[in-house]
Tab-separated table of C-alpha atoms in Angstrom:
chain	number	residue	atom	x	y	z
A	1	MET	CA	0.000	0.000	0.000
A	2	ASP	CA	1.306	3.424	-0.925
A	3	LEU	CA	-0.961	6.106	0.536
A	4	THR	CA	-0.102	9.777	0.097
A	5	PRO	CA	0.485	12.040	3.124
A	6	GLU	CA	-2.957	13.556	2.607
A	7	GLU	CA	-4.620	10.133	2.493
A	8	LEU	CA	-2.739	9.020	5.615
A	9	ARG	CA	-3.791	12.131	7.521
A	10	VAL	CA	-7.453	11.753	6.541
A	11	LEU	CA	-7.587	8.021	7.327
A	12	GLY	CA	-5.831	8.547	10.659
A	13	CYS	CA	-8.274	11.327	11.591
A	14	LEU	CA	-11.293	9.159	10.792
A	15	VAL	CA	-9.999	6.364	13.032
A	16	GLU	CA	-9.112	8.785	15.820
A	17	LYS	CA	-12.417	10.672	15.833
A	18	GLN	CA	-14.448	7.473	15.571
A	19	ARG	CA	-13.023	6.439	18.934
A	20	THR	CA	-12.544	9.733	20.742
A	21	VAL	CA	-15.700	11.655	19.745
A	22	PRO	CA	-18.162	8.952	18.625
A	23	ASP	CA	-21.109	11.336	19.002
A	24	THR	CA	-19.859	13.379	16.025
A	25	TYR	CA	-18.801	10.374	13.896
A	26	PRO	CA	-19.020	9.888	10.901
A	27	LEU	CA	-17.357	13.119	9.863
A	28	SER	CA	-18.367	15.763	7.358
A	29	LEU	CA	-15.852	17.235	4.946
A	30	ASN	CA	-15.557	20.367	7.069
A	31	ALA	CA	-15.049	18.362	10.259
A	32	LEU	CA	-12.356	16.301	8.543
A	33	ARG	CA	-10.537	19.429	7.415
A	34	THR	CA	-10.575	20.707	10.988
A	35	ALA	CA	-9.316	17.375	12.309
A	36	ALA	CA	-6.558	17.140	9.710
A	37	ASN	CA	-5.353	20.666	10.470
A	38	GLN	CA	-5.284	20.317	14.258
A	39	THR	CA	-2.160	21.769	15.833
A	40	THR	CA	-2.218	19.202	18.656
A	41	ASN	CA	-1.455	15.489	18.340
A	42	ARG	CA	-0.266	15.981	14.754
A	43	ASP	CA	3.195	15.740	13.212
A	44	PRO	CA	3.670	17.481	10.910
A	45	VAL	CA	1.104	20.254	11.354
A	46	VAL	CA	-0.546	20.938	7.988
A	47	ARG	CA	-2.992	23.374	6.429
A	48	TYR	CA	-5.055	21.356	3.956
A	49	ASP	CA	-7.987	23.030	2.225
A	50	GLU	CA	-11.283	21.261	1.493
A	51	PRO	CA	-10.438	20.334	-2.127
A	52	THR	CA	-7.272	18.596	-0.881
A	53	ILE	CA	-9.237	16.665	1.751
A	54	GLU	CA	-11.953	15.772	-0.746
A	55	ALA	CA	-9.432	14.504	-3.289
A	56	ALA	CA	-7.814	12.321	-0.618
A	57	LEU	CA	-11.231	10.945	0.355
A	58	ASP	CA	-12.015	10.086	-3.266
A	59	ARG	CA	-8.783	8.111	-3.572
A	60	LEU	CA	-9.405	6.333	-0.272
A	61	ARG	CA	-12.894	5.397	-1.480
A	62	GLU	CA	-11.384	3.886	-4.622
A	63	ARG	CA	-9.148	1.740	-2.384
A	64	GLY	CA	-12.125	0.642	-0.308
A	65	LEU	CA	-10.793	2.314	2.839
A	66	VAL	CA	-13.537	4.935	3.127
A	67	ARG	CA	-17.232	5.114	2.314
A	68	ARG	CA	-19.562	8.091	2.251
A	69	GLY	CA	-23.257	8.619	2.793
A	70	VAL	CA	-25.809	10.548	4.827
A	71	THR	CA	-27.088	9.837	8.300
A	72	ALA	CA	-30.698	9.880	9.442
A	73	GLY	CA	-32.069	13.395	9.715
A	74	SER	CA	-29.169	15.012	7.880
A	75	ARG	CA	-28.460	15.957	4.290
A	76	VAL	CA	-24.730	16.546	4.840
A	77	ILE	CA	-22.471	13.940	3.245
A	78	LYS	CA	-20.348	12.200	5.843
A	79	TYR	CA	-17.461	9.731	5.766
A	80	TRP	CA	-16.679	6.429	7.502
A	81	GLN	CA	-13.333	4.601	7.597
A	82	LEU	CA	-13.193	0.899	6.618
A	83	ALA	CA	-9.573	0.110	7.493
A	84	GLU	CA	-10.397	-2.746	9.856
A	85	GLU	CA	-12.517	-4.602	7.318
A	86	GLN	CA	-10.319	-3.877	4.308
A	87	LEU	CA	-6.977	-4.668	5.947
A	88	GLY	CA	-8.087	-7.298	8.443
A	89	LEU	CA	-7.205	-5.307	11.566
A	90	ASP	CA	-8.411	-5.530	15.132
A	91	ASP	CA	-8.963	-2.628	17.525
A	92	ALA	CA	-5.384	-2.671	18.854
A	93	ASP	CA	-3.914	-2.774	15.344
A	94	VAL	CA	-5.894	0.159	14.026
A	95	ALA	CA	-5.236	2.261	17.145
A	96	LEU	CA	-1.463	1.948	16.727
A	97	LEU	CA	-1.596	2.567	12.987
A	98	ALA	CA	-3.758	5.665	13.470
A	99	VAL	CA	-1.314	7.233	15.934
A	100	LEU	CA	1.627	6.366	13.672
A	101	MET	CA	-0.172	7.952	10.722
A	102	LEU	CA	-0.931	11.102	12.698
A	103	ARG	CA	2.349	11.525	14.582
A	104	GLY	CA	5.096	9.665	12.717
A	105	PRO	CA	7.642	7.154	14.101
A	106	GLN	CA	7.427	6.568	17.858
A	107	THR	CA	8.722	4.300	20.604
A	108	PRO	CA	6.478	1.668	22.243
A	109	GLY	CA	6.302	3.816	25.377
A	110	GLU	CA	5.147	6.849	23.406
A	111	LEU	CA	2.608	4.766	21.531
A	112	LYS	CA	1.157	3.329	24.725
A	113	GLY	CA	0.564	6.806	26.146
A	114	ARG	CA	-0.826	8.220	22.925
A	115	THR	CA	-3.270	5.388	22.190
A	116	GLU	CA	-4.990	5.513	25.604
A	117	ARG	CA	-8.158	7.095	24.207
A	118	LEU	CA	-8.277	4.747	21.221
A	119	HIS	CA	-7.403	1.406	22.826
A	120	ARG	CA	-6.096	0.494	26.270
A	121	PHE	CA	-2.990	-1.697	26.158
A	122	ASP	CA	-1.967	-3.685	29.231
A	123	GLY	CA	1.613	-2.412	28.985
A	124	THR	CA	4.456	-1.688	26.598
A	125	ASP	CA	4.994	-5.429	26.092
A	126	ASP	CA	1.440	-5.616	24.758
A	127	VAL	CA	2.211	-2.697	22.419
A	128	VAL	CA	5.386	-4.383	21.165
A	129	ALA	CA	3.572	-7.675	20.594
A	130	THR	CA	0.944	-5.908	18.480
A	131	LEU	CA	3.604	-3.998	16.524
A	132	ASP	CA	5.545	-7.205	15.888
A	133	ARG	CA	2.381	-8.880	14.636
A	134	LEU	CA	1.781	-6.006	12.224
A	135	ALA	CA	5.401	-6.216	11.091
A	136	GLY	CA	5.171	-9.976	10.569
A	137	ARG	CA	2.229	-9.953	8.164
A	138	ASP	CA	2.670	-11.218	4.605
A	139	GLU	CA	2.500	-7.557	3.622
A	140	PRO	CA	4.015	-5.779	6.663
A	141	LEU	CA	2.226	-2.669	7.876
A	142	VAL	CA	4.866	-1.663	10.442
A	143	THR	CA	8.653	-1.713	10.654
A	144	ARG	CA	11.099	-1.268	13.519
A	145	LEU	CA	13.682	1.425	12.835
A	146	GLU	CA	17.358	1.403	13.691
A	147	ARG	CA	18.221	2.831	17.085
A	148	GLU	CA	19.223	6.480	16.867
A	149	PRO	CA	22.458	7.713	18.470
A	150	GLY	CA	21.819	8.828	22.014
A	151	HIS	CA	18.495	6.982	22.294
A	152	LYS	CA	17.829	3.765	24.190
A	153	GLU	CA	14.536	2.776	22.591
A	154	ARG	CA	13.972	1.930	18.952
A	155	ARG	CA	11.061	3.548	17.182
A	156	TYR	CA	8.430	1.994	14.952
A	157	ALA	CA	6.997	3.430	11.730
A	158	HIS	CA	4.002	2.422	9.595
A	159	LEU	CA	4.416	1.253	6.006
A	160	LEU	CA	1.040	2.396	4.681
A	161	GLY	CA	2.781	5.111	2.693
A	162	GLY	CA	5.499	2.821	1.333
A	163	PRO	CA	9.011	2.398	2.795
A	164	ALA	CA	9.532	4.466	5.927
A	165	ASP	CA	11.324	7.746	5.288
A	166	VAL	CA	12.585	8.938	8.657
A	167	ALA	CA	15.583	11.043	7.697
A	168	HIS	CA	13.763	14.237	8.671
A	169	THR	CA	12.752	12.855	12.068
A	170	ALA	CA	16.175	11.930	13.383
A	171	ALA	CA	16.886	13.837	16.564
A	172	PRO	CA	20.264	15.590	16.684
A	173	VAL	CA	22.811	14.414	19.205
A	174	ALA	CA	23.799	17.087	21.702
A	175	GLU	CA	27.372	18.313	21.298
A	176	PRO	CA	29.626	19.140	24.263
A	177	TYR	CA	29.513	22.803	25.295
A	178	PRO	CA	32.590	24.483	23.764
A	179	SER	CA	34.979	26.405	25.996
A	180	THR	CA	37.311	28.965	24.459
A	181	ASP	CA	39.262	29.664	27.652
A	182	VAL	CA	41.029	27.053	29.762
A	183	HIS	CA	39.926	29.002	32.841
A	184	ASP	CA	36.277	28.849	31.820
A	185	ALA	CA	34.508	25.948	33.423
A	186	ALA	CA	32.175	24.161	31.046
A	187	PRO	CA	28.642	23.752	32.360
A	188	GLY	CA	28.162	20.574	34.323
A	189	PRO	CA	25.949	17.782	33.025
A	190	LEU	CA	22.215	18.200	33.257
A	191	PRO	CA	20.510	16.236	36.032
A	192	ALA	CA	19.740	12.698	34.977
A	193	VAL	CA	16.116	11.970	34.222
A	194	THR	CA	14.883	8.437	34.697
A	195	ALA	CA	12.823	6.684	32.049
A	196	THR	CA	9.856	6.662	34.436
A	197	GLU	CA	10.097	10.419	35.036
A	198	LEU	CA	10.426	11.102	31.323
A	199	GLU	CA	7.398	8.953	30.522
A	200	ALA	CA	5.403	10.764	33.213
A	201	LEU	CA	6.349	14.141	31.727
A	202	ARG	CA	5.340	12.960	28.267
A	203	ALA	CA	2.020	11.702	29.619
A	204	ASP	CA	1.378	15.090	31.278
A	205	VAL	CA	2.093	16.911	28.025
A	206	ASP	CA	-0.145	14.520	26.078
A	207	ASP	CA	-2.951	15.044	28.605
A	208	LEU	CA	-2.689	18.825	28.201
A	209	ARG	CA	-2.683	18.518	24.431
A	210	ARG	CA	-5.719	16.232	24.545
A	211	GLU	CA	-7.614	18.680	26.717
A	212	VAL	CA	-6.826	21.567	24.363
A	213	GLY	CA	-7.778	19.414	21.365
A	214	GLU	CA	-11.100	18.445	22.932
A	215	LEU	CA	-11.842	22.098	23.708
A	216	ARG	CA	-11.075	22.984	20.085
A	217	ASP	CA	-13.383	20.202	18.886
A	218	ARG	CA	-16.214	21.432	21.124
A	219	LEU	CA	-15.705	24.999	19.922
A	220	ASP	CA	-15.734	23.840	16.294
A	221	ARG	CA	-19.008	21.966	16.877
A	222	LEU	CA	-20.574	25.030	18.517
A	223	GLU	CA	-19.455	27.252	15.654
A	224	GLY	CA	-20.749	24.707	13.139
């Protein structure tokens, strides 16, 4: 499968909103544009217009990954995602793929925290087992990336858009602070942060982003 960035963003948004705001699912074209252009829980942040979203939806419909129709009491055309049926995925599979589509390559720990609202995993081992199953399919949907310098955990990337291109996501390695004078003392090392503390900080940030995103969604529904 070789989905475009626009198709990946739209499909990921449909999966996400189906699980996080079921009362407003399926989504209209305008709601999908808002979801795709969110500034929270998205990497990269984009500014797609409605024709771009609509073109992506048309291509996804041709692949059997999306259907459209109207709901009872409404004349607005809305869209449903069909990834589970078309690709043979379960709830855990589609939750991980959605977050990978929306936020790029991530570690199992990051994925566990960021899929909480879509599917509750028992732990990171459960996440890894699901990722490995997706990677072991006849046509793999996930791949494990090489460990980056300075990082302990390896990240995973989806393959729905073809081979993973992660060159732009590699984090730079911090260089030692240069000292131009032998009498100048270089700054000491930063305090060590444990993996548990780091994961807690990430979870706090994700919670704040979720709250802001939910407030934006509510505001968009009121304005609509």
